[in-house]
Amino acid sequence: QTVVTQEPSFSVSPGGTVTLTCGLNSGSVSTTFYPSWYQQTPGQAPRTLIYSTDSRSSGVPDRFSGSILGNKAALTITGAQADDESHYYCVLYMGSGISVFGGGTKLTVL
Amino acid sequence: EVQLVQSGAEVKKPGESLKISCKGSGYSFPSYWIGWVRQMPGKGLEWMGLIYPGDTDARYSPSFQGQVTISADKSISTAYLQWGSLKASDTAIYYCARRSGYYHYDYWGQGTLVTVSS
């Protein structure tokens, strides 16, 4: 069974930089998985941040960026702000219409 | 403006059936896949499956295959998620989302809370 892995939690200081990652229990993540990233605050629907590895969704600040780092997809927040404190989820496309969410990372800004 | 509007919260008993909906507007509904995502209380997002309203081709996560049915009626721009026999473990918020190019979900419904309790 495919498992998409993310750090359960992470913390960053205001103004700092943090990189969240998205991996696979077996194998490497590449651009062919079209990794996308979503932000969810409590009580809200998810918001799309990044798609196709490194493309920012409309209206997303440029402090959010996506990439492949080693064998994982990565979401980097540069100059973290208090309202970046959220849950972040990656999604990988597995082919045949199937996608899989990672378990999510709870980001604390303090 | 693209919008996905979901049906309202439901409270059901175990064993009952349920069909929730997701109505799209502001775009060509038949031409975009619609996905469904589950979020159990205090937990993460889980991809359940999706459907192409143009031809009703549906795909399911192995975890949800046989547990739910995804359907759509393009004449009224609405997608559906249904259960034949609910369990307490189906208690969750269910989101629909439009899948855009590059296999990502660009617009999301507001979510439907389903509570299953005796």
GROMACS .gro file of C-alpha atoms in nm:
model
  228
    1GLN     CA    1   0.000   0.000   0.000
    2THR     CA    2   0.124   0.344  -0.092
    3VAL     CA    3   0.193   0.568   0.204
    4VAL     CA    4   0.279   0.935   0.159
    5THR     CA    5   0.491   1.058   0.447
    6GLN     CA    6   0.508   1.403   0.604
    7GLU     CA    7   0.656   1.532   0.926
    8PRO     CA    8   0.376   1.528   1.187
    9SER     CA    9   0.478   1.865   1.324
   10PHE     CA   10   0.726   2.144   1.274
   11SER     CA   11   0.790   2.480   1.432
   12VAL     CA   12   0.942   2.797   1.293
   13SER     CA   13   1.015   3.138   1.435
   14PRO     CA   14   0.843   3.442   1.288
   15GLY     CA   15   1.050   3.559   0.992
   16GLY     CA   16   1.228   3.227   0.969
   17THR     CA   17   1.241   2.970   0.692
   18VAL     CA   18   1.101   2.621   0.712
   19THR     CA   19   1.094   2.332   0.466
   20LEU     CA   20   0.827   2.065   0.491
   21THR     CA   21   0.875   1.743   0.300
   22CYS     CA   22   0.659   1.481   0.130
   23GLY     CA   23   0.796   1.134   0.066
   24LEU     CA   24   0.692   0.782  -0.021
   25ASN     CA   25   0.721   0.472   0.196
   26SER     CA   26   0.881   0.304  -0.101
   27GLY     CA   27   1.054   0.489  -0.377
   28SER     CA   28   1.130   0.850  -0.458
   29VAL     CA   29   0.901   1.141  -0.531
   30SER     CA   30   0.963   1.305  -0.867
   31THR     CA   31   0.786   1.559  -1.082
   32THR     CA   32   0.592   1.274  -1.245
   33PHE     CA   33   0.386   1.253  -0.925
   34TYR     CA   34   0.274   1.615  -0.982
   35PRO     CA   35   0.306   1.699  -0.610
   36SER     CA   36   0.065   1.960  -0.482
   37TRP     CA   37   0.040   2.131  -0.144
   38TYR     CA   38  -0.263   2.250   0.052
   39GLN     CA   39  -0.303   2.465   0.361
   40GLN     CA   40  -0.586   2.405   0.604
   41THR     CA   41  -0.674   2.613   0.907
   42PRO     CA   42  -0.921   2.479   1.166
   43GLY     CA   43  -1.281   2.485   1.051
   44GLN     CA   44  -1.192   2.579   0.694
   45ALA     CA   45  -1.175   2.396   0.366
   46PRO     CA   46  -0.826   2.334   0.228
   47ARG     CA   47  -0.660   2.603   0.018
   48THR     CA   48  -0.435   2.517  -0.273
   49LEU     CA   49  -0.083   2.657  -0.243
   50ILE     CA   50   0.140   2.475  -0.490
   51TYR     CA   51   0.072   2.242  -0.784
   52SER     CA   52   0.283   2.046  -1.027
   53THR     CA   53   0.583   2.058  -0.790
   54ASP     CA   54   0.658   2.431  -0.802
   55SER     CA   55   0.371   2.630  -0.953
   56ARG     CA   56   0.204   2.873  -0.714
   57SER     CA   57  -0.173   2.886  -0.715
   58SER     CA   58  -0.337   3.221  -0.786
   59GLY     CA   59  -0.310   3.465  -0.497
   60VAL     CA   60  -0.055   3.265  -0.302
   61PRO     CA   61   0.228   3.480  -0.164
   62ASP     CA   62   0.571   3.419  -0.311
   63ARG     CA   63   0.708   3.326   0.030
   64PHE     CA   64   0.562   2.982  -0.046
   65SER     CA   65   0.764   2.775  -0.290
   66GLY     CA   66   0.774   2.413  -0.398
   67SER     CA   67   1.054   2.190  -0.518
   68ILE     CA   68   1.200   1.842  -0.526
   69LEU     CA   69   1.472   1.796  -0.263
   70GLY     CA   70   1.653   1.469  -0.293
   71ASN     CA   71   1.388   1.199  -0.310
   72LYS     CA   72   1.103   1.409  -0.168
   73ALA     CA   73   0.876   1.694  -0.264
   74ALA     CA   74   0.925   2.002  -0.051
   75LEU     CA   75   0.730   2.310   0.051
   76THR     CA   76   0.943   2.599   0.172
   77ILE     CA   77   0.806   2.899   0.357
   78THR     CA   78   1.048   3.190   0.359
   79GLY     CA   79   0.982   3.467   0.610
   80ALA     CA   80   0.713   3.281   0.805
   81GLN     CA   81   0.427   3.485   0.941
   82ALA     CA   82   0.193   3.418   1.230
   83ASP     CA   83  -0.097   3.338   1.001
   84ASP     CA   84   0.108   3.063   0.835
   85GLU     CA   85   0.035   2.855   1.144
   86SER     CA   86  -0.178   2.579   0.988
   87HIS     CA   87  -0.185   2.221   0.877
   88TYR     CA   88  -0.012   2.151   0.547
   89TYR     CA   89  -0.091   1.852   0.328
   90CYS     CA   90   0.081   1.721   0.020
   91VAL     CA   91  -0.090   1.516  -0.248
   92LEU     CA   92   0.079   1.286  -0.496
   93TYR     CA   93  -0.078   1.165  -0.819
   94MET     CA   94  -0.033   0.790  -0.859
   95GLY     CA   95  -0.177   0.750  -1.208
   96SER     CA   96  -0.511   0.609  -1.329
   97GLY     CA   97  -0.690   0.899  -1.164
   98ILE     CA   98  -0.574   0.805  -0.815
   99SER     CA   99  -0.428   1.056  -0.572
  100VAL     CA  100  -0.301   1.008  -0.218
  101PHE     CA  101  -0.276   1.262   0.064
  102GLY     CA  102   0.008   1.270   0.306
  103GLY     CA  103  -0.071   1.262   0.675
  104GLY     CA  104  -0.021   1.636   0.708
  105THR     CA  105   0.220   1.858   0.900
  106LYS     CA  106   0.106   2.085   1.178
  107LEU     CA  107   0.317   2.401   1.155
  108THR     CA  108   0.358   2.618   1.460
  109VAL     CA  109   0.494   2.971   1.430
  110LEU     CA  110   0.647   3.081   1.759
  111GLU     CA  111  -1.669   3.274  -1.047
  112VAL     CA  112  -1.609   2.905  -0.991
  113GLN     CA  113  -1.805   2.769  -0.696
  114LEU     CA  114  -1.872   2.429  -0.546
  115VAL     CA  115  -2.163   2.432  -0.304
  116GLN     CA  116  -2.225   2.125  -0.093
  117SER     CA  117  -2.541   2.006   0.074
  118GLY     CA  118  -2.600   2.066   0.442
  119ALA     CA  119  -2.503   1.873   0.752
  120GLU     CA  120  -2.662   1.535   0.811
  121VAL     CA  121  -2.732   1.332   1.125
  122LYS     CA  122  -2.801   0.966   1.059
  123LYS     CA  123  -2.826   0.637   1.246
  124PRO     CA  124  -2.605   0.337   1.178
  125GLY     CA  125  -2.741   0.129   0.892
  126GLU     CA  126  -2.916   0.419   0.722
  127SER     CA  127  -2.839   0.530   0.368
  128LEU     CA  128  -2.723   0.876   0.264
  129LYS     CA  129  -2.644   1.077  -0.048
  130ILE     CA  130  -2.470   1.413  -0.024
  131SER     CA  131  -2.422   1.654  -0.310
  132CYS     CA  132  -2.181   1.904  -0.460
  133LYS     CA  133  -2.313   2.157  -0.713
  134GLY     CA  134  -2.070   2.331  -0.943
  135SER     CA  135  -2.117   2.667  -1.111
  136GLY     CA  136  -1.913   2.922  -1.302
  137TYR     CA  137  -1.740   2.672  -1.529
  138SER     CA  138  -1.809   2.383  -1.766
  139PHE     CA  139  -1.910   2.121  -1.508
  140PRO     CA  140  -1.891   1.818  -1.745
  141SER     CA  141  -1.530   1.896  -1.836
  142TYR     CA  142  -1.357   1.873  -1.497
  143TRP     CA  143  -1.313   1.578  -1.263
  144ILE     CA  144  -1.469   1.620  -0.918
  145GLY     CA  145  -1.298   1.452  -0.624
  146TRP     CA  146  -1.419   1.367  -0.275
  147VAL     CA  147  -1.208   1.396   0.039
  148ARG     CA  148  -1.282   1.272   0.390
  149GLN     CA  149  -1.168   1.434   0.714
  150MET     CA  150  -1.250   1.240   1.027
  151PRO     CA  151  -1.271   1.437   1.354
  152GLY     CA  152  -0.929   1.574   1.445
  153LYS     CA  153  -0.761   1.384   1.161
  154GLY     CA  154  -0.604   1.453   0.825
  155LEU     CA  155  -0.741   1.460   0.473
  156GLU     CA  156  -0.804   1.135   0.287
  157TRP     CA  157  -0.861   1.107  -0.087
  158MET     CA  158  -1.167   0.891  -0.155
  159GLY     CA  159  -1.222   0.900  -0.528
  160LEU     CA  160  -1.333   1.112  -0.818
  161ILE     CA  161  -1.567   1.126  -1.113
  162TYR     CA  162  -1.567   1.281  -1.459
  163PRO     CA  163  -1.919   1.420  -1.499
  164GLY     CA  164  -1.891   1.421  -1.877
  165ASP     CA  165  -1.905   1.043  -1.896
  166THR     CA  166  -1.948   0.941  -1.529
  167ASP     CA  167  -1.615   0.757  -1.525
  168ALA     CA  168  -1.541   0.710  -1.153
  169ARG     CA  169  -1.222   0.599  -0.978
  170TYR     CA  170  -1.183   0.502  -0.615
  171SER     CA  171  -0.910   0.478  -0.357
  172PRO     CA  172  -0.863   0.112  -0.263
  173SER     CA  173  -0.952   0.215   0.093
  174PHE     CA  174  -1.296   0.334  -0.016
  175GLN     CA  175  -1.377   0.101  -0.306
  176GLY     CA  176  -1.702  -0.079  -0.226
  177GLN     CA  177  -1.769   0.146   0.074
  178VAL     CA  178  -1.913   0.446  -0.111
  179THR     CA  179  -2.051   0.529  -0.455
  180ILE     CA  180  -1.961   0.842  -0.648
  181SER     CA  181  -2.198   0.962  -0.917
  182ALA     CA  182  -2.281   1.276  -1.110
  183ASP     CA  183  -2.562   1.435  -1.310
  184LYS     CA  184  -2.414   1.677  -1.560
  185SER     CA  185  -2.759   1.812  -1.652
  186ILE     CA  186  -2.779   1.977  -1.310
  187SER     CA  187  -2.402   2.021  -1.257
  188THR     CA  188  -2.404   1.808  -0.944
  189ALA     CA  189  -2.182   1.533  -0.811
  190TYR     CA  190  -2.283   1.293  -0.537
  191LEU     CA  191  -2.130   1.075  -0.268
  192GLN     CA  192  -2.348   0.804  -0.125
  193TRP     CA  193  -2.351   0.527   0.133
  194GLY     CA  194  -2.578   0.227   0.138
  195SER     CA  195  -2.536   0.150   0.506
  196LEU     CA  196  -2.367   0.405   0.729
  197LYS     CA  197  -2.139   0.318   1.020
  198ALA     CA  198  -2.036   0.530   1.315
  199SER     CA  199  -1.687   0.542   1.163
  200ASP     CA  200  -1.830   0.734   0.864
  201THR     CA  201  -1.867   1.037   1.091
  202ALA     CA  202  -1.656   1.302   0.921
  203ILE     CA  203  -1.651   1.616   0.712
  204TYR     CA  204  -1.663   1.539   0.341
  205TYR     CA  205  -1.524   1.785   0.089
  206CYS     CA  206  -1.570   1.792  -0.286
  207ALA     CA  207  -1.306   1.959  -0.499
  208ARG     CA  208  -1.252   2.029  -0.867
  209ARG     CA  209  -0.948   1.866  -1.021
  210SER     CA  210  -0.773   2.096  -1.260
  211GLY     CA  211  -0.479   2.046  -1.493
  212TYR     CA  212  -0.166   1.887  -1.350
  213TYR     CA  213  -0.380   1.666  -1.125
  214HIS     CA  214  -0.436   1.917  -0.846
  215TYR     CA  215  -0.753   2.036  -0.678
  216ASP     CA  216  -0.806   2.407  -0.734
  217TYR     CA  217  -1.155   2.479  -0.599
  218TRP     CA  218  -1.311   2.326  -0.292
  219GLY     CA  219  -1.662   2.298  -0.154
  220GLN     CA  220  -1.734   2.420   0.197
  221GLY     CA  221  -1.762   2.065   0.333
  222THR     CA  222  -2.054   1.855   0.456
  223LEU     CA  223  -2.052   1.725   0.813
  224VAL     CA  224  -2.196   1.377   0.840
  225THR     CA  225  -2.267   1.248   1.190
  226VAL     CA  226  -2.361   0.883   1.236
  227SER     CA  227  -2.483   0.801   1.584
  228SER     CA  228  -2.740   0.578   1.743
   0.00000   0.00000   0.00000
